[in-house]
Amino acid sequence: MSVNNAVYVGVWTNWSKGSAIGSTLTLPVRDGSVLIAVLALFIQLAGGQSWSIICFIAHQLRTSRDAKDGLYHQQQAALRNNTSDFGTIWRLSKIGWAWRKQGIKSRRKSLFLVLTGLFHLLAFGAAGAFSSHITTRGNEVLLAPNPSCGFWVDHGTVTNETNLADNIAHGVFSKNSIRSSNQNIKDCLTLNWTATTDAPCPFESRMCLGPENSSLRLDTWFIDSRDDLGINGQDSQRVRYRKSATCSPITTQDYIVTSNVTTSKNVTFTAYAAFYGRNNIISSNAIGAGPINNATYVTSNFQNFEFLYDSIVASPYRIDTEVSYPTLPNYGFTPIPGLLGPGRSITIVFAMFNGLYSGPSDDLWLPAHKPFINVLACTEQHQFCNPSPTFNGSQRCTPLQSIDQYELNGLIESQPGAPPSILDNQFQRAIAKIIRTAAYGSSWYFTITNLESSLLANDLAAQKSSLPLAVNQWVLEAQNWFSIGVANLQRMVVDVATGPPGANARFTKGQADSDAGLKQYCGNQVIQREDFTNFSVLAIWLIFALGGMVIIISLFLEWLRMAYEEVGLGRWSRGAEDVPITERGEEFAMAEEWDEWHPSIRGKFVPTRSVSIHSSGSNTLYGVNSFDSKNRDSLSGIKQNRSSSKINT
């Protein structure tokens, strides 16, 4: 796992939620806490101003020209002079209580207003308390583009990844589901897979041990590149992937050859050779002479002669794995006809137990009473689909086939003379290539080979003995490998985005510059991080937009009406009703003069008054004289002398 997992801080779109709802703001936890506090304060401020609007509306609705009792006028005064929802509730409650004995049903008349205030108080109190819940669920963050994003294969890294996936599988996975708490694995949804033990033999029926139709079939069904693997993209950029496998213990009768071998030191031991197809990696000359040429696998009981210390610390189990790919004839082994099948890879797991069981063990693969070598064979197939429907609504998919077959055909990558690709754009092809590479590294062969402890049975073994195994131990082992493989698939997809660790990062630096699809992927990998907080941009926008609107309305709603009416701008009517209006066709201008000594609004063509102020000692005389608005030009002669205590107009 690479440590180059810097998180993108800012606004991005989580396409799994859509363009609007998926708009996300990612901040470090500390900055996120500040934003949550600001939102809580703003909600409370907007709540206070909204209460002013409610009181204003209630006051206007209740206004009447008819004569009313004192309770009514006190309630109107309380609504008009509101300070806060709590203060108004308290005032209205006191008014209703004080008038309770006057026979005017004061409590009933106050109840609706009090309940309205209580509802508002509780609603905005809850809104402030739950402002932190506008953070999005799951702590999904977007990786910042990494210059070292790209493909890198290192056996040491693969081994570490496989064992880390093993730890995750044992610590977090349920029997038939995969869910990781590790920060580099997408944890949006549970990755389910199915296991059935009634599948037909995947080989010739004579090869499988056990009753008919008792093979184990494992299937992930369709894993979505966006929803399950965290590759962020629009609907048209998604890819679906499926992995299917079938396992069964196979017979060793007539396929295991035993021979005695004597060393130059006259030490004789027994060699066991398994013949399920020629091994293409190890030369037949290196295996030995005579009857064990062209064997798939050779082992011996030479470990019986090991030193005492090795005997104490060594596990009694030994595992060897061989693989066959249809399009790679020089790799792995070439299966015998009884194992061959179209469109699949074959992995054979050889198990040897050199010890004693403390009780009976009747497992078909790890029995206590069978030959030295026991064999479990598994097939593996993969499938890719384009979830974007065609014109007739169908989904385009490849057939189930071996992972290596996707290198040669054009079902993923368009090639001359090959069928057209099922994928529509470069981003989809890059995703398919990333998943295909990860599928190689998480196959049966690499999963089992790279595990430090390949068997669950090792947990029951100590020195040269073991507790009895379950009768279906081989099923448990295969399910464990499968779950580890799927976990490793998830990890290896993310590792393309983070790039290789340490000094190896230089080997992939700039790799994405020449690949548009890979470059798009490098900026669209979602992972899990607990030290960042996500906010819904839509929720933040709604809070500030609606809250700001409430605040503006509360500040200007009544003020504008009363200001215009007070200064004589227009002849208003219906002042006691919901919406006051002016006379038909009447127009008026906005304020065009400002008196810096006495701020007020003065309109155009409105009768005004002249003011004389005479100051003598501590006594001040005020004179008010009206003048015709038609003589407005006389205003130009007004002079103000700030240094004088007398102002003439």
XYZ file of C-alpha atoms in Angstrom:
649
model
C 0.000 0.000 0.000
C 1.285 3.407 -0.928
C 1.239 6.309 1.505
C 0.726 8.839 -1.299
C -2.909 9.261 -0.384
C -3.265 13.041 -0.140
C -6.912 14.057 0.002
C -8.464 16.691 -2.213
C -9.736 19.590 -0.077
C -12.471 21.636 -1.693
C -15.633 21.150 -3.719
C -16.123 18.046 -5.845
C -19.034 16.009 -7.174
C -19.854 12.574 -5.819
C -21.580 11.211 -8.908
C -23.136 8.303 -7.017
C -25.541 10.876 -5.519
C -26.110 12.957 -8.641
C -24.817 16.320 -9.790
C -26.834 18.417 -7.313
C -27.039 16.280 -4.183
C -23.561 14.897 -4.839
C -21.870 18.298 -4.784
C -19.560 17.908 -1.783
C -17.232 20.128 0.219
C -14.371 18.234 1.886
C -12.525 19.860 4.785
C -10.149 18.644 7.488
C -11.941 17.797 10.721
C -10.762 20.995 12.426
C -11.973 23.274 9.644
C -15.163 21.262 9.405
C -15.869 21.861 13.092
C -15.534 25.614 12.544
C -17.957 25.489 9.626
C -20.452 23.480 11.687
C -20.281 26.102 14.454
C -20.788 28.934 11.946
C -23.784 27.162 10.454
C -25.297 26.608 13.901
C -24.932 30.307 14.763
C -26.354 31.370 11.418
C -29.349 29.059 11.844
C -30.046 30.579 15.245
C -29.735 34.085 13.793
C -32.088 33.224 10.942
C -34.447 31.639 13.458
C -34.598 34.834 15.487
C -35.306 36.894 12.392
C -37.914 34.434 11.162
C -39.718 34.856 14.473
C -39.868 38.586 13.814
C -41.522 37.852 10.473
C -44.008 35.468 12.082
C -44.883 38.055 14.721
C -45.290 40.736 12.066
C -47.599 38.532 10.005
C -49.608 37.554 13.087
C -49.852 41.206 14.118
C -51.055 42.267 10.675
C -53.558 39.415 10.383
C -55.031 40.278 13.771
C -55.211 44.021 13.124
C -58.791 45.286 13.044
C -60.616 48.654 13.074
C -63.189 47.219 15.452
C -63.036 47.945 19.144
C -61.147 45.254 21.070
C -60.540 44.454 24.708
C -57.353 45.112 26.615
C -56.142 41.531 26.168
C -56.149 42.002 22.412
C -54.171 45.214 22.556
C -51.621 43.753 24.957
C -51.164 40.729 22.705
C -50.722 43.016 19.722
C -48.170 45.022 21.663
C -46.316 41.833 22.609
C -46.256 40.728 18.975
C -45.190 44.158 17.776
C -42.411 44.518 20.320
C -41.108 40.945 20.159
C -37.509 40.324 21.118
C -37.195 36.561 20.742
C -39.458 33.547 20.493
C -38.828 32.628 24.117
C -39.359 36.202 25.309
C -42.586 36.538 23.342
C -43.869 33.179 24.598
C -43.176 34.237 28.162
C -44.848 37.615 27.672
C -47.945 36.125 26.014
C -48.211 33.508 28.755
C -48.104 36.198 31.436
C -50.746 38.226 29.603
C -53.049 35.229 29.250
C -52.575 34.332 32.902
C -53.222 37.884 34.108
C -56.547 38.102 32.206
C -57.743 34.623 33.186
C -60.427 35.895 35.603
C -61.900 38.527 33.323
C -64.262 36.126 31.554
C -62.838 36.756 28.093
C -61.290 33.301 27.536
C -57.809 34.744 27.738
C -56.021 31.402 27.879
C -57.774 30.111 24.784
C -57.005 33.328 22.908
C -53.346 33.096 23.929
C -52.929 29.343 23.354
C -52.455 29.445 19.590
C -49.858 32.199 19.792
C -47.998 30.419 22.582
C -48.020 27.076 20.723
C -46.775 28.785 17.568
C -43.902 30.251 19.534
C -43.106 26.897 21.159
C -43.062 25.167 17.783
C -40.717 27.799 16.384
C -38.478 27.602 19.440
C -38.209 23.810 19.250
C -37.837 23.718 15.462
C -34.935 26.128 15.271
C -33.392 24.742 18.433
C -33.358 21.323 16.808
C -32.073 22.816 13.547
C -29.145 24.367 15.363
C -28.419 21.191 17.301
C -28.559 19.061 14.173
C -26.572 21.416 11.974
C -23.665 18.998 12.291
C -25.773 16.399 10.492
C -25.440 18.180 7.173
C -22.169 16.313 6.919
C -22.493 13.478 4.436
C -22.545 9.867 5.563
C -19.528 7.611 5.251
C -16.536 10.012 5.261
C -15.867 9.352 1.602
C -13.124 11.624 0.303
C -11.568 12.144 -3.085
C -7.883 11.448 -3.577
C -5.925 14.379 -4.923
C -4.301 13.633 -8.301
C -0.935 11.988 -7.723
C 1.889 12.497 -10.243
C 2.953 8.877 -9.586
C -0.485 7.457 -10.342
C -0.091 4.406 -12.541
C 0.509 0.672 -12.843
C 3.268 -0.914 -10.827
C 3.919 -4.573 -10.043
C 6.325 -5.526 -7.285
C 6.249 -8.984 -5.731
C 7.074 -7.645 -2.288
C 4.269 -5.111 -2.534
C 1.812 -7.749 -3.765
C 2.737 -10.000 -0.856
C 2.208 -7.199 1.649
C -1.099 -6.283 0.030
C -2.310 -9.883 0.152
C -1.443 -10.319 3.807
C -3.033 -6.969 4.669
C -6.155 -8.134 2.849
C -5.955 -11.337 4.896
C -5.921 -9.324 8.124
C -8.880 -7.275 6.943
C -10.785 -10.397 5.912
C -10.289 -12.066 9.283
C -11.040 -8.926 11.274
C -13.916 -7.348 9.417
C -15.524 -9.699 6.915
C -18.592 -11.711 7.672
C -19.033 -15.198 6.284
C -20.436 -14.088 2.961
C -19.779 -10.387 2.732
C -16.833 -8.080 2.460
C -16.654 -4.820 4.362
C -13.412 -3.055 5.106
C -12.694 -0.407 7.700
C -9.296 0.347 6.223
C -8.946 3.929 5.019
C -7.884 2.987 1.495
C -10.843 0.763 0.673
C -14.188 2.047 -0.416
C -16.694 1.292 2.331
C -19.842 2.806 0.936
C -21.760 -0.447 0.553
C -21.223 -4.034 1.617
C -19.675 -6.097 -1.148
C -21.735 -9.263 -1.139
C -20.801 -12.564 -2.667
C -22.572 -15.879 -2.727
C -21.440 -19.414 -1.930
C -23.301 -22.585 -2.885
C -22.193 -26.177 -2.313
C -24.443 -27.888 -4.840
C -22.661 -26.929 -8.055
C -21.814 -29.589 -10.648
C -18.231 -30.753 -11.038
C -16.340 -28.161 -13.124
C -14.210 -30.917 -14.678
C -14.930 -34.381 -15.960
C -17.169 -36.004 -13.377
C -14.627 -38.749 -12.684
C -12.167 -36.129 -11.439
C -14.230 -34.735 -8.545
C -14.406 -36.305 -5.104
C -17.595 -36.478 -3.096
C -21.233 -36.822 -4.149
C -22.522 -35.573 -7.460
C -23.213 -31.824 -7.565
C -21.282 -31.120 -4.378
C -18.760 -28.631 -5.741
C -18.399 -25.147 -4.253
C -19.426 -22.207 -6.412
C -18.434 -18.651 -5.398
C -19.690 -15.561 -7.199
C -19.349 -11.840 -6.555
C -22.013 -11.045 -9.109
C -21.647 -7.537 -10.442
C -19.311 -5.159 -8.653
C -19.896 -1.551 -9.703
C -16.788 0.517 -10.359
C -18.361 3.599 -8.762
C -20.634 2.298 -6.029
C -18.377 -0.540 -4.836
C -14.820 0.299 -5.883
C -15.075 4.057 -5.389
C -14.100 5.126 -8.906
C -16.011 8.390 -9.182
C -17.739 8.981 -12.485
C -21.015 9.675 -14.213
C -23.436 6.904 -15.122
C -22.006 6.671 -18.628
C -18.493 6.141 -17.208
C -19.197 3.164 -14.957
C -18.024 -0.406 -15.472
C -19.338 -3.555 -13.837
C -17.132 -6.519 -13.024
C -17.946 -10.059 -11.945
C -15.777 -12.873 -10.637
C -17.007 -16.469 -10.540
C -15.167 -19.544 -9.277
C -15.874 -23.230 -8.744
C -13.805 -25.543 -6.549
C -13.712 -29.242 -5.787
C -11.249 -31.725 -4.287
C -10.082 -33.990 -7.102
C -8.959 -37.549 -7.136
C -5.322 -38.537 -6.693
C -5.834 -42.122 -7.821
C -3.648 -42.826 -10.867
C -2.324 -39.258 -10.764
C 0.253 -39.561 -7.971
C 3.455 -41.524 -8.568
C 5.719 -42.549 -5.702
C 9.401 -43.376 -6.086
C 12.373 -43.845 -3.791
C 15.366 -41.560 -4.200
C 18.808 -42.125 -2.690
C 21.183 -39.227 -2.213
C 24.951 -39.313 -2.626
C 25.159 -39.648 1.135
C 23.109 -42.846 0.940
C 20.060 -41.160 2.436
C 16.886 -42.619 0.975
C 13.617 -40.733 0.907
C 10.328 -40.986 -0.947
C 9.441 -38.603 -3.784
C 5.840 -37.925 -4.722
C 4.979 -36.631 -8.193
C 1.558 -35.335 -9.198
C 0.611 -35.610 -12.872
C -2.190 -33.221 -13.789
C -0.333 -31.665 -16.694
C 3.213 -30.751 -17.644
C 4.794 -27.958 -15.619
C 5.928 -25.304 -18.121
C 8.120 -23.372 -15.728
C 10.332 -26.101 -14.289
C 12.326 -28.080 -16.789
C 11.612 -31.780 -16.842
C 15.331 -32.391 -16.540
C 15.363 -30.470 -13.281
C 12.617 -32.553 -11.778
C 14.445 -35.812 -11.955
C 14.888 -38.848 -14.108
C 12.613 -41.727 -14.827
C 8.973 -41.857 -13.824
C 8.637 -38.308 -12.453
C 9.457 -36.432 -15.665
C 6.806 -33.925 -16.813
C 5.106 -33.870 -13.435
C 2.959 -30.940 -12.355
C 4.399 -30.962 -8.866
C 6.999 -32.998 -6.977
C 7.600 -33.207 -3.244
C 9.076 -35.679 -0.801
C 9.146 -36.801 2.786
C 12.691 -35.526 3.124
C 11.470 -33.165 5.811
C 11.369 -36.182 8.113
C 15.134 -35.786 8.323
C 15.071 -32.128 9.297
C 16.697 -30.855 12.460
C 14.830 -30.901 15.758
C 14.565 -27.089 15.911
C 12.980 -26.938 12.445
C 10.584 -29.678 13.472
C 9.407 -27.659 16.472
C 8.753 -24.369 14.684
C 7.589 -25.643 11.315
C 3.916 -25.987 10.407
C 2.837 -29.557 9.678
C 1.082 -28.266 6.538
C 2.754 -27.504 3.246
C 0.983 -25.855 0.324
C 1.943 -25.523 -3.337
C -0.090 -23.807 -6.037
C 0.060 -24.178 -9.822
C -2.000 -22.257 -12.378
C -2.983 -22.603 -16.016
C -4.153 -19.797 -18.318
C -5.744 -20.589 -21.713
C -3.760 -18.002 -23.701
C -0.426 -18.445 -21.869
C 0.815 -21.885 -22.940
C 4.325 -21.306 -21.611
C 3.181 -20.242 -18.179
C 2.136 -22.468 -15.282
C 1.132 -25.951 -16.349
C -0.745 -27.491 -19.255
C -3.839 -29.267 -17.874
C -4.707 -32.829 -18.728
C -7.890 -33.320 -20.810
C -9.906 -34.223 -17.721
C -9.376 -30.703 -16.339
C -9.669 -28.688 -19.532
C -12.586 -26.360 -20.131
C -13.246 -23.295 -22.294
C -12.854 -19.727 -21.054
C -11.403 -20.291 -17.596
C -8.162 -20.469 -15.670
C -7.399 -23.473 -13.467
C -5.568 -23.378 -10.159
C -4.460 -26.572 -8.421
C -3.599 -26.462 -4.724
C -1.456 -29.323 -3.429
C -1.624 -29.912 0.320
C 0.729 -32.064 2.382
C 0.368 -32.826 6.080
C 3.382 -34.183 7.928
C 2.129 -34.710 11.447
C -0.544 -36.280 13.599
C -4.198 -35.428 14.171
C -5.566 -35.661 17.683
C -8.817 -37.015 16.317
C -10.514 -38.161 13.099
C -10.418 -35.808 10.128
C -12.728 -36.712 7.251
C -12.393 -33.605 5.111
C -12.159 -34.461 1.404
C -9.051 -32.328 0.909
C -7.264 -32.492 4.264
C -8.091 -35.972 5.579
C -6.164 -37.888 8.201
C -6.302 -41.176 6.319
C -5.494 -40.409 2.706
C -2.309 -40.154 0.593
C 0.552 -37.814 1.365
C -0.526 -35.389 -1.401
C -4.106 -34.158 -1.639
C -5.382 -31.904 -4.391
C -7.973 -29.120 -4.588
C -8.728 -27.674 -8.032
C -10.506 -24.371 -8.711
C -11.625 -22.657 -11.869
C -11.915 -18.895 -12.213
C -13.826 -16.730 -14.679
C -14.365 -13.004 -15.070
C -16.911 -10.802 -16.785
C -17.130 -7.108 -17.671
C -20.301 -5.177 -18.459
C -21.185 -1.713 -19.648
C -24.147 -0.637 -17.468
C -25.118 2.085 -19.928
C -28.043 0.565 -21.834
C -28.128 0.371 -25.604
C -30.941 1.770 -27.728
C -33.052 -1.318 -26.953
C -32.327 -1.162 -23.213
C -30.016 -4.176 -23.052
C -26.762 -4.320 -21.093
C -23.589 -5.122 -22.995
C -21.422 -7.789 -21.358
C -18.494 -9.985 -22.214
C -18.862 -13.737 -21.745
C -17.477 -15.315 -18.586
C -13.875 -16.145 -19.413
C -10.353 -16.289 -18.073
C -8.757 -12.994 -17.099
C -5.889 -13.466 -19.560
C -8.310 -13.681 -22.483
C -9.107 -9.994 -22.111
C -5.569 -9.233 -23.254
C -6.189 -10.601 -26.740
C -9.777 -9.870 -27.688
C -11.382 -6.546 -28.416
C -14.218 -6.752 -25.936
C -12.484 -4.236 -23.679
C -9.876 -2.647 -25.926
C -10.745 -2.133 -29.579
C -8.152 -3.765 -31.791
C -7.863 -4.228 -35.563
C -9.783 -7.267 -36.722
C -11.419 -7.776 -33.309
C -15.070 -7.288 -32.306
C -15.983 -3.756 -31.237
C -15.436 -2.835 -27.630
C -18.411 -3.023 -25.272
C -17.162 0.186 -23.645
C -17.928 3.661 -24.925
C -15.181 5.979 -23.710
C -11.553 6.115 -22.618
C -12.432 6.420 -18.947
C -14.362 3.133 -19.063
C -11.478 1.397 -20.814
C -9.023 2.699 -18.226
C -11.275 1.432 -15.421
C -11.580 -1.985 -17.079
C -7.810 -2.168 -17.451
C -7.296 -1.259 -13.782
C -9.804 -3.884 -12.632
C -8.291 -6.484 -14.949
C -4.829 -5.838 -13.515
C -6.186 -6.032 -9.975
C -8.033 -9.245 -10.852
C -4.725 -10.844 -11.850
C -3.157 -9.945 -8.531
C -6.161 -11.179 -6.558
C -6.609 -14.487 -8.382
C -6.495 -17.862 -6.635
C -2.844 -18.344 -7.532
C -1.483 -15.024 -6.270
C -3.754 -14.923 -3.226
C -2.688 -18.337 -1.948
C 0.973 -17.961 -2.931
C 1.460 -14.600 -1.221
C -0.235 -15.405 2.069
C 2.042 -15.849 5.048
C -0.384 -18.413 6.435
C -2.211 -20.027 3.563
C -4.542 -22.211 5.605
C -7.082 -21.612 8.319
C -6.099 -25.091 9.466
C -2.791 -23.656 10.668
C -4.701 -22.067 13.533
C -5.441 -25.565 14.835
C -1.902 -26.889 14.417
C 1.107 -26.730 16.721
C 4.501 -28.273 16.052
C 3.732 -31.622 14.420
C 0.153 -32.140 15.538
C -3.254 -30.695 14.808
C -6.698 -30.690 16.272
C -9.382 -32.395 14.162
C -10.589 -30.380 11.200
C -14.161 -29.680 10.165
C -15.691 -32.114 7.700
C -16.038 -29.205 5.249
C -12.612 -27.693 5.912
C -11.872 -27.389 2.201
C -15.028 -25.256 1.784
C -13.930 -22.943 4.601
C -10.450 -22.614 3.098
C -11.775 -21.784 -0.373
C -14.221 -19.215 0.988
C -11.416 -17.600 2.965
C -9.195 -17.305 -0.116
C -12.063 -15.913 -2.136
C -12.858 -13.218 0.435
C -9.185 -12.256 0.681
C -9.002 -12.070 -3.102
C -11.951 -9.689 -3.322
C -10.483 -7.518 -0.560
C -7.176 -7.467 -2.391
C -8.959 -6.503 -5.605
C -10.374 -3.442 -3.855
C -6.979 -2.497 -2.466
C -5.106 -2.939 -5.735
C -7.566 -0.700 -7.578
C -6.892 2.116 -5.110
C -3.144 1.527 -5.269
C -3.119 2.532 -8.929
C -4.281 5.995 -7.856
C -1.871 6.312 -4.927
C 1.094 4.997 -6.889
C 3.932 2.824 -5.606
C 5.531 3.598 -2.245
C 8.876 5.210 -1.536
C 11.565 5.332 -4.174
C 9.511 3.202 -6.561
C 7.242 6.189 -7.200
C 9.699 7.412 -9.815
C 8.857 4.475 -12.082
C 5.237 5.557 -12.584
C 5.720 9.314 -12.466
C 4.084 10.899 -15.501
C 2.598 7.596 -16.650
C -0.877 9.111 -16.844
C 0.254 12.043 -18.994
C 0.118 9.909 -22.129
C -3.124 8.115 -21.239
C -6.236 10.310 -21.109
C -8.371 7.607 -19.507
C -5.816 6.852 -16.798
C -5.345 10.559 -16.133
C -9.080 10.949 -15.618
C -9.069 8.024 -13.205
C -6.165 9.455 -11.192
C -8.348 12.368 -10.102
C -11.480 10.340 -9.408
C -10.674 7.696 -6.792
C -12.786 7.832 -3.631
C -11.452 6.326 -0.397
C -12.363 6.253 3.289
C -10.772 8.725 5.704
C -11.801 9.536 9.267
C -9.762 12.744 9.550
C -11.846 14.686 7.028
C -15.432 15.925 7.026
C -17.756 16.173 4.049
C -20.520 18.733 3.692
C -23.359 18.856 1.221
C -22.855 21.998 -0.851
C -26.573 22.012 -1.623
C -27.432 21.954 2.092
C -24.991 24.776 2.847
C -26.361 26.834 -0.038
C -29.942 26.299 1.098
C -29.094 27.273 4.677
C -27.408 30.518 3.672
C -29.862 31.333 0.861
C -33.037 30.739 2.847
C -31.558 32.127 6.045
C -30.283 35.206 4.254
C -33.665 35.731 2.640
C -35.352 35.492 6.027
C -32.939 37.993 7.534
C -33.376 40.487 4.680
C -37.154 40.216 4.756
C -37.242 40.654 8.510
C -35.118 43.773 8.305
C -36.943 45.494 5.460
C -40.495 44.150 5.299
C -42.278 46.629 7.570
C -39.558 49.250 7.513
C -39.931 49.924 3.794
C -43.715 50.294 3.975
C -43.684 52.549 7.008
C -40.773 54.625 5.744
C -42.494 55.430 2.468
C -45.830 56.096 4.133
C -44.265 58.260 6.864
C -42.495 60.607 4.477
C -45.514 60.988 2.236
C -44.190 59.038 -0.695
C -47.512 58.120 -2.250
C -51.023 58.017 -0.950
C -51.377 54.616 0.703
C -54.542 52.775 1.585
C -55.426 49.429 3.234
C -52.763 50.071 5.874
C -54.449 47.696 8.320
C -54.614 44.829 5.820
C -52.101 42.287 4.535
C -50.657 44.353 1.685
C -51.052 48.159 1.710
C -51.399 49.733 -1.742
C -51.203 53.173 -3.350
C -53.735 54.936 -5.516
C -54.164 53.805 -9.114
C -51.418 55.050 -11.401
C -49.548 56.891 -8.679
C -45.778 57.024 -9.013
C -43.149 58.315 -6.638
C -39.404 58.622 -6.674
C -36.860 57.303 -4.286
C -35.224 59.622 -1.781
C -32.951 62.142 -3.400
C -31.911 64.433 -0.488
C -30.181 63.702 2.783
C -30.066 65.987 5.797
C -26.879 65.153 7.634
C -28.148 66.910 10.793
C -31.406 64.962 10.942
C -31.285 61.763 8.828
C -34.655 61.111 7.192
C -36.072 60.202 3.829
C -37.304 63.063 1.680
C -39.237 62.339 -1.450
C -39.753 64.240 -4.604
C -42.704 66.675 -4.929
C -43.840 66.133 -1.320
C -44.829 69.171 0.832
C -42.032 69.946 3.218
C -41.508 72.325 6.099
C -38.902 74.938 6.956
C -37.372 74.845 10.388
C -35.788 77.642 12.397
C -33.748 76.850 15.459
C -32.673 79.678 17.717
C -30.321 78.941 20.538
C -29.688 81.335 23.348
C -27.739 80.072 26.269
C -29.400 76.940 27.483
C -32.746 77.753 25.881
C -33.618 76.595 22.385
C -36.556 77.866 20.323
C -38.037 75.851 17.499
C -40.019 77.408 14.677
C -41.780 75.357 12.028
C -43.080 77.047 8.876
C -44.761 75.302 5.975
C -43.921 76.200 2.433
C -45.173 75.137 -0.942
C -43.372 72.321 -2.593
C -43.588 74.186 -5.861
C -40.968 76.589 -4.530
C -38.397 73.816 -4.265
C -35.787 75.992 -5.897
C -35.604 77.998 -2.719
C -33.956 74.979 -1.109
C -30.862 75.672 -3.111
C -30.319 78.748 -0.984
C -30.109 76.818 2.249
C -26.858 77.351 4.025
C -25.581 75.438 6.964
C -23.009 76.874 9.289
C -21.736 74.238 11.709
C -19.764 76.816 13.709
C -22.873 78.869 14.475
C -25.513 78.074 17.082
C -28.192 79.614 14.826
C -29.473 78.039 11.651
C -31.702 80.060 9.303
C -33.805 78.668 6.503
